[in-house]
Amino acid sequence: MRLFSKYKVPYLTFDLLEETGLVKHGFSTRFGGVSSGHLSSMNLGFLKGDDPDRVNENYRRMGRALGIKPEQMVMSVLEHGTVVKRVSADDAGKGITCPSDLSGCDGLITNAPGLALVCRYADCIPLFFLDPVKMAIGLSHSGWRGTAGKMACATVKAMTQAFGSDPVDILACIGPGICRDCFEVGAEVAEIFASAFPGSDPELIKRRGDGKYLVDLWGFNALAMKEAGIRDDHLEISQLCTCCNPDIFFSHRVTGGKRGDMAGFLMLG
Ligand SMILES: [Zn+2]
């Protein structure tokens, strides 16, 4: 990933996507917005107790930096599942500038140019997809449930069904999220990963002396990408931990939930 800044708004981009010249995209940080206190300053969540005018201004600022208007954005409806929905120009603005009638969907896909997919995060893993052949995109939210449910596979499958995408053509990126050493879980969750990914590298689920486990969500998402047919040289992993860097990112774990939302943005054109 690379850090850019426009109009005093910093954002991260993936080299793999940037190099194609086919999309506008970015991932926000805590900086460049107008929210205050524990939401300081680029809070992109409308459900975090923030003044809606401030959140709207934050979306306007992010959009200005990325070259995307808020009316062009459509937001996913998070439920920690693996439902992926296809959206079109008719859905523009939903969840950002107008109410959304979309039901639960942690992933969005489209082939509509000028429609920006938006998804919120704070430790969960962002997944970005671009099929430069069929000209289609996807943006997904993969927390631990989504990761164990193989959200990466669900998104690729949805693109294949909707747009005829061939997985070998798709460029995929795993964005900033919680790292293995920060993601402590109990035996139950560790067991869910062990059965979802049998025979995987033992380093992905590390047992600590105190009986707790550390689970590598980046690594498991990368495994799911491979299972979906994504080529190794078509995968970029940010390796930026939101929990290790709470001064740069909002982290759910660090704050116990008292925090703002970051967002990923992806648009064809
Ligand atoms: Zn970390």
Short mmCIF file of C-alpha atoms and ligand atoms in Angstrom, two decimals:
data_model
loop_
_atom_site.label_atom_id
_atom_site.label_comp_id
_atom_site.label_asym_id
_atom_site.label_seq_id
_atom_site.Cartn_x
_atom_site.Cartn_y
_atom_site.Cartn_z
CA MET A 1 0.00 0.00 0.00
CA ARG A 2 0.94 3.58 -0.45
CA LEU A 3 -0.09 6.72 1.42
CA PHE A 4 -1.40 9.64 -0.59
CA SER A 5 -2.78 12.96 0.56
CA LYS A 6 -5.07 15.32 -1.31
CA TYR A 7 -6.77 18.46 0.02
CA LYS A 8 -5.21 17.57 3.41
CA VAL A 9 -6.97 14.19 3.47
CA PRO A 10 -4.59 11.21 3.70
CA TYR A 11 -5.63 7.84 2.29
CA LEU A 12 -4.05 4.50 1.44
CA THR A 13 -4.09 2.85 -1.96
CA PHE A 14 -3.06 -0.54 -3.32
CA ASP A 15 -0.30 -0.53 -5.95
CA LEU A 16 -1.97 -3.47 -7.71
CA LEU A 17 -5.17 -1.47 -8.30
CA GLU A 18 -3.54 1.93 -8.82
CA GLU A 19 -1.29 0.59 -11.58
CA THR A 20 -4.25 -0.48 -13.72
CA GLY A 21 -5.55 3.08 -14.07
CA LEU A 22 -9.05 1.56 -14.22
CA VAL A 23 -10.39 2.48 -10.77
CA LYS A 24 -10.55 5.19 -8.17
CA HIS A 25 -10.04 3.71 -4.73
CA GLY A 26 -8.72 4.26 -1.24
CA PHE A 27 -8.84 3.36 2.43
CA SER A 28 -9.29 6.08 5.04
CA THR A 29 -7.26 6.76 8.18
CA ARG A 30 -8.24 8.71 11.31
CA PHE A 31 -7.00 11.94 9.75
CA GLY A 32 -8.46 14.69 7.60
CA GLY A 33 -12.01 14.86 8.96
CA VAL A 34 -14.05 17.14 11.21
CA SER A 35 -15.25 14.78 13.97
CA SER A 36 -13.95 15.26 17.50
CA GLY A 37 -13.09 13.38 20.68
CA HIS A 38 -12.83 9.61 20.32
CA LEU A 39 -14.27 9.98 16.79
CA SER A 40 -11.44 12.30 15.78
CA SER A 41 -11.32 13.05 13.07
CA MET A 42 -12.32 11.07 9.97
CA ASN A 43 -15.26 9.10 11.37
CA LEU A 44 -17.21 7.55 8.49
CA GLY A 45 -19.84 5.78 10.63
CA PHE A 46 -23.34 7.25 10.91
CA LEU A 47 -24.14 4.92 13.82
CA LYS A 48 -21.34 5.97 16.16
CA GLY A 49 -23.13 8.79 17.97
CA ASP A 50 -21.53 11.42 15.77
CA ASP A 51 -23.27 14.52 14.42
CA PRO A 52 -24.59 13.41 10.98
CA ASP A 53 -23.48 16.73 9.48
CA ARG A 54 -19.92 15.94 10.49
CA VAL A 55 -20.08 12.44 9.01
CA ASN A 56 -21.49 13.90 5.80
CA GLU A 57 -18.67 16.42 5.69
CA ASN A 58 -16.16 13.58 6.24
CA TYR A 59 -17.62 11.66 3.28
CA ARG A 60 -17.47 14.83 1.19
CA ARG A 61 -13.80 15.32 2.10
CA MET A 62 -12.86 11.69 1.45
CA GLY A 63 -14.75 11.82 -1.84
CA ARG A 64 -13.05 15.03 -2.88
CA ALA A 65 -9.64 13.48 -2.22
CA LEU A 66 -10.53 10.32 -4.18
CA GLY A 67 -12.43 12.02 -7.02
CA ILE A 68 -15.78 10.50 -6.01
CA LYS A 69 -18.99 12.40 -5.21
CA PRO A 70 -21.03 11.24 -2.17
CA GLU A 71 -24.06 10.81 -4.49
CA GLN A 72 -22.03 8.20 -6.42
CA MET A 73 -21.44 6.06 -3.31
CA VAL A 74 -23.37 3.00 -2.13
CA MET A 75 -22.73 1.48 1.29
CA SER A 76 -22.86 -2.18 2.23
CA VAL A 77 -25.12 -3.25 5.11
CA LEU A 78 -22.95 -5.12 7.59
CA GLU A 79 -24.18 -8.23 9.35
CA HIS A 80 -20.95 -10.27 9.61
CA GLY A 81 -22.24 -12.73 7.04
CA THR A 82 -21.09 -13.71 3.56
CA VAL A 83 -23.97 -12.33 1.49
CA VAL A 84 -22.73 -10.46 -1.61
CA LYS A 85 -25.11 -8.19 -3.53
CA ARG A 86 -24.87 -6.81 -7.02
CA VAL A 87 -25.61 -3.09 -7.14
CA SER A 88 -26.29 -0.77 -10.08
CA ALA A 89 -26.59 2.93 -10.86
CA ASP A 90 -30.09 2.82 -9.31
CA ASP A 91 -28.46 2.21 -5.92
CA ALA A 92 -26.24 5.31 -6.03
CA GLY A 93 -26.28 7.29 -2.80
CA LYS A 94 -27.83 4.54 -0.67
CA GLY A 95 -26.57 4.57 2.90
CA ILE A 96 -24.66 7.81 2.30
CA THR A 97 -26.84 10.56 0.81
CA CYS A 98 -30.19 8.74 0.97
CA PRO A 99 -31.71 5.93 3.05
CA SER A 100 -30.80 2.41 2.01
CA ASP A 101 -33.29 -0.33 1.21
CA LEU A 102 -30.53 -2.93 0.81
CA SER A 103 -30.78 -5.86 3.20
CA GLY A 104 -27.77 -7.38 4.95
CA CYS A 105 -24.78 -7.68 2.64
CA ASP A 106 -21.14 -7.60 3.75
CA GLY A 107 -20.06 -7.60 0.12
CA LEU A 108 -21.01 -5.48 -2.88
CA ILE A 109 -20.18 -6.05 -6.55
CA THR A 110 -20.88 -3.99 -9.66
CA ASN A 111 -19.89 -3.42 -13.25
CA ALA A 112 -21.42 0.06 -13.31
CA PRO A 113 -18.83 2.74 -14.01
CA GLY A 114 -19.12 5.78 -11.74
CA LEU A 115 -20.73 3.83 -8.88
CA ALA A 116 -18.46 3.74 -5.81
CA LEU A 117 -18.70 0.75 -3.47
CA VAL A 118 -18.20 1.79 0.17
CA CYS A 119 -17.70 -0.41 3.21
CA ARG A 120 -16.88 0.43 6.85
CA TYR A 121 -14.18 -1.17 8.98
CA ALA A 122 -12.40 -1.01 12.34
CA ASP A 123 -10.17 -4.13 12.70
CA CYS A 124 -12.22 -6.32 10.32
CA ILE A 125 -10.48 -7.19 7.07
CA PRO A 126 -11.22 -5.22 3.88
CA LEU A 127 -11.20 -7.18 0.61
CA PHE A 128 -10.95 -5.32 -2.72
CA PHE A 129 -11.46 -6.98 -6.13
CA LEU A 130 -11.02 -5.82 -9.72
CA ASP A 131 -11.62 -7.85 -12.85
CA PRO A 132 -9.86 -5.74 -15.50
CA VAL A 133 -11.10 -8.03 -18.30
CA LYS A 134 -14.85 -8.01 -17.61
CA MET A 135 -14.54 -4.57 -15.98
CA ALA A 136 -16.20 -5.42 -12.69
CA ILE A 137 -15.35 -4.71 -9.04
CA GLY A 138 -16.12 -6.03 -5.58
CA LEU A 139 -15.63 -4.74 -2.03
CA SER A 140 -16.17 -6.95 1.01
CA HIS A 141 -16.04 -6.89 4.78
CA SER A 142 -14.39 -9.94 6.31
CA GLY A 143 -14.37 -10.06 10.10
CA TRP A 144 -13.60 -13.34 11.81
CA ARG A 145 -16.99 -14.81 10.92
CA GLY A 146 -16.67 -13.65 7.32
CA THR A 147 -13.12 -14.97 7.13
CA ALA A 148 -14.11 -18.39 8.50
CA GLY A 149 -17.08 -18.34 6.09
CA LYS A 150 -14.67 -17.58 3.22
CA MET A 151 -16.00 -14.19 2.18
CA ALA A 152 -13.19 -14.01 -0.40
CA CYS A 153 -14.61 -17.10 -2.15
CA ALA A 154 -18.17 -15.76 -1.89
CA THR A 155 -17.20 -12.47 -3.54
CA VAL A 156 -15.26 -14.11 -6.38
CA LYS A 157 -18.12 -16.55 -6.96
CA ALA A 158 -20.61 -13.67 -7.09
CA MET A 159 -18.45 -11.88 -9.69
CA THR A 160 -18.18 -15.07 -11.74
CA GLN A 161 -21.94 -15.58 -11.70
CA ALA A 162 -22.90 -11.94 -12.31
CA PHE A 163 -20.25 -10.87 -14.80
CA GLY A 164 -18.66 -14.06 -16.13
CA SER A 165 -15.39 -13.18 -14.38
CA ASP A 166 -12.57 -15.73 -14.58
CA PRO A 167 -10.82 -15.83 -11.17
CA VAL A 168 -7.39 -15.94 -12.86
CA ASP A 169 -8.05 -12.43 -14.19
CA ILE A 170 -9.13 -10.91 -10.88
CA LEU A 171 -6.79 -8.64 -8.92
CA ALA A 172 -7.43 -8.90 -5.17
CA CYS A 173 -6.23 -6.86 -2.20
CA ILE A 174 -6.39 -7.43 1.54
CA GLY A 175 -6.47 -4.12 3.38
CA PRO A 176 -5.62 -2.81 6.85
CA GLY A 177 -7.09 -4.87 9.68
CA ILE A 178 -6.17 -6.68 12.85
CA CYS A 179 -2.93 -8.70 12.78
CA ARG A 180 -2.42 -12.21 14.15
CA ASP A 181 -0.61 -11.09 17.28
CA CYS A 182 -3.47 -8.72 18.19
CA PHE A 183 -6.32 -11.11 17.41
CA GLU A 184 -6.70 -13.18 20.53
CA VAL A 185 -9.58 -15.69 20.60
CA GLY A 186 -10.81 -18.59 22.69
CA ALA A 187 -10.65 -22.26 21.77
CA GLU A 188 -14.14 -22.23 20.20
CA VAL A 189 -13.23 -19.67 17.55
CA ALA A 190 -9.85 -21.32 16.92
CA GLU A 191 -11.70 -24.61 16.32
CA ILE A 192 -14.01 -22.98 13.76
CA PHE A 193 -10.93 -21.89 11.75
CA ALA A 194 -9.25 -25.26 12.10
CA SER A 195 -12.29 -27.00 10.61
CA ALA A 196 -12.90 -24.35 7.91
CA PHE A 197 -9.28 -24.61 6.73
CA PRO A 198 -8.11 -28.18 7.40
CA GLY A 199 -4.39 -28.79 7.02
CA SER A 200 -3.47 -25.09 6.98
CA ASP A 201 -0.13 -23.74 8.22
CA PRO A 202 -0.05 -24.11 12.07
CA GLU A 203 1.36 -20.57 12.27
CA LEU A 204 -2.09 -19.27 11.28
CA ILE A 205 -3.57 -20.48 14.58
CA LYS A 206 -1.02 -20.09 17.34
CA ARG A 207 -1.74 -21.50 20.79
CA ARG A 208 -0.45 -19.41 23.64
CA GLY A 209 0.67 -20.62 27.04
CA ASP A 210 -2.48 -19.28 28.72
CA GLY A 211 -4.78 -21.44 26.57
CA LYS A 212 -5.82 -18.55 24.31
CA TYR A 213 -5.22 -18.60 20.56
CA LEU A 214 -3.95 -16.06 18.04
CA VAL A 215 -5.64 -16.26 14.63
CA ASP A 216 -4.16 -14.79 11.44
CA LEU A 217 -7.10 -13.25 9.56
CA TRP A 218 -4.82 -11.88 6.80
CA GLY A 219 -3.39 -15.36 6.28
CA PHE A 220 -6.79 -17.07 6.23
CA ASN A 221 -8.21 -14.51 3.82
CA ALA A 222 -5.17 -15.09 1.60
CA LEU A 223 -5.85 -18.86 1.75
CA ALA A 224 -9.49 -18.26 0.79
CA MET A 225 -8.32 -16.06 -2.11
CA LYS A 226 -6.13 -18.91 -3.32
CA GLU A 227 -9.02 -21.36 -2.95
CA ALA A 228 -11.16 -18.97 -5.02
CA GLY A 229 -8.61 -19.16 -7.82
CA ILE A 230 -6.80 -15.84 -7.34
CA ARG A 231 -3.20 -16.01 -8.59
CA ASP A 232 -0.39 -15.28 -6.09
CA ASP A 233 0.90 -12.43 -8.24
CA HIS A 234 -2.63 -10.96 -8.35
CA LEU A 235 -2.84 -10.59 -4.58
CA GLU A 236 -1.62 -7.64 -2.49
CA ILE A 237 -1.73 -7.76 1.32
CA SER A 238 -1.36 -4.46 3.17
CA GLN A 239 0.19 -5.86 6.37
CA LEU A 240 -0.99 -2.76 8.24
CA CYS A 241 -2.50 -3.59 11.62
CA THR A 242 -5.30 -1.32 12.83
CA CYS A 243 -4.84 -2.55 16.41
CA CYS A 244 -1.04 -2.00 16.52
CA ASN A 245 -1.54 1.53 15.15
CA PRO A 246 -4.50 3.07 17.03
CA ASP A 247 -3.10 6.56 16.48
CA ILE A 248 -3.52 6.09 12.71
CA PHE A 249 -6.58 3.81 12.55
CA PHE A 250 -9.79 3.25 14.51
CA SER A 251 -9.48 -0.09 16.31
CA HIS A 252 -12.46 -1.86 17.85
CA ARG A 253 -10.23 -4.01 20.08
CA VAL A 254 -8.11 -1.17 21.42
CA THR A 255 -11.09 1.04 22.28
CA GLY A 256 -13.58 -1.61 23.37
CA GLY A 257 -15.94 -0.33 20.69
CA LYS A 258 -15.80 3.37 21.59
CA ARG A 259 -14.46 4.45 18.24
CA GLY A 260 -15.26 5.76 14.77
CA ASP A 261 -15.40 3.87 11.48
CA MET A 262 -12.95 3.89 8.62
CA ALA A 263 -14.07 3.07 5.10
CA GLY A 264 -12.86 1.55 1.88
CA PHE A 265 -13.90 3.04 -1.48
CA LEU A 266 -13.74 1.42 -4.92
CA MET A 267 -15.14 2.72 -8.22
CA LEU A 268 -14.70 1.86 -11.88
CA GLY A 269 -13.67 4.86 -13.95
ZN ZN B 1 -1.46 -5.86 15.53
#
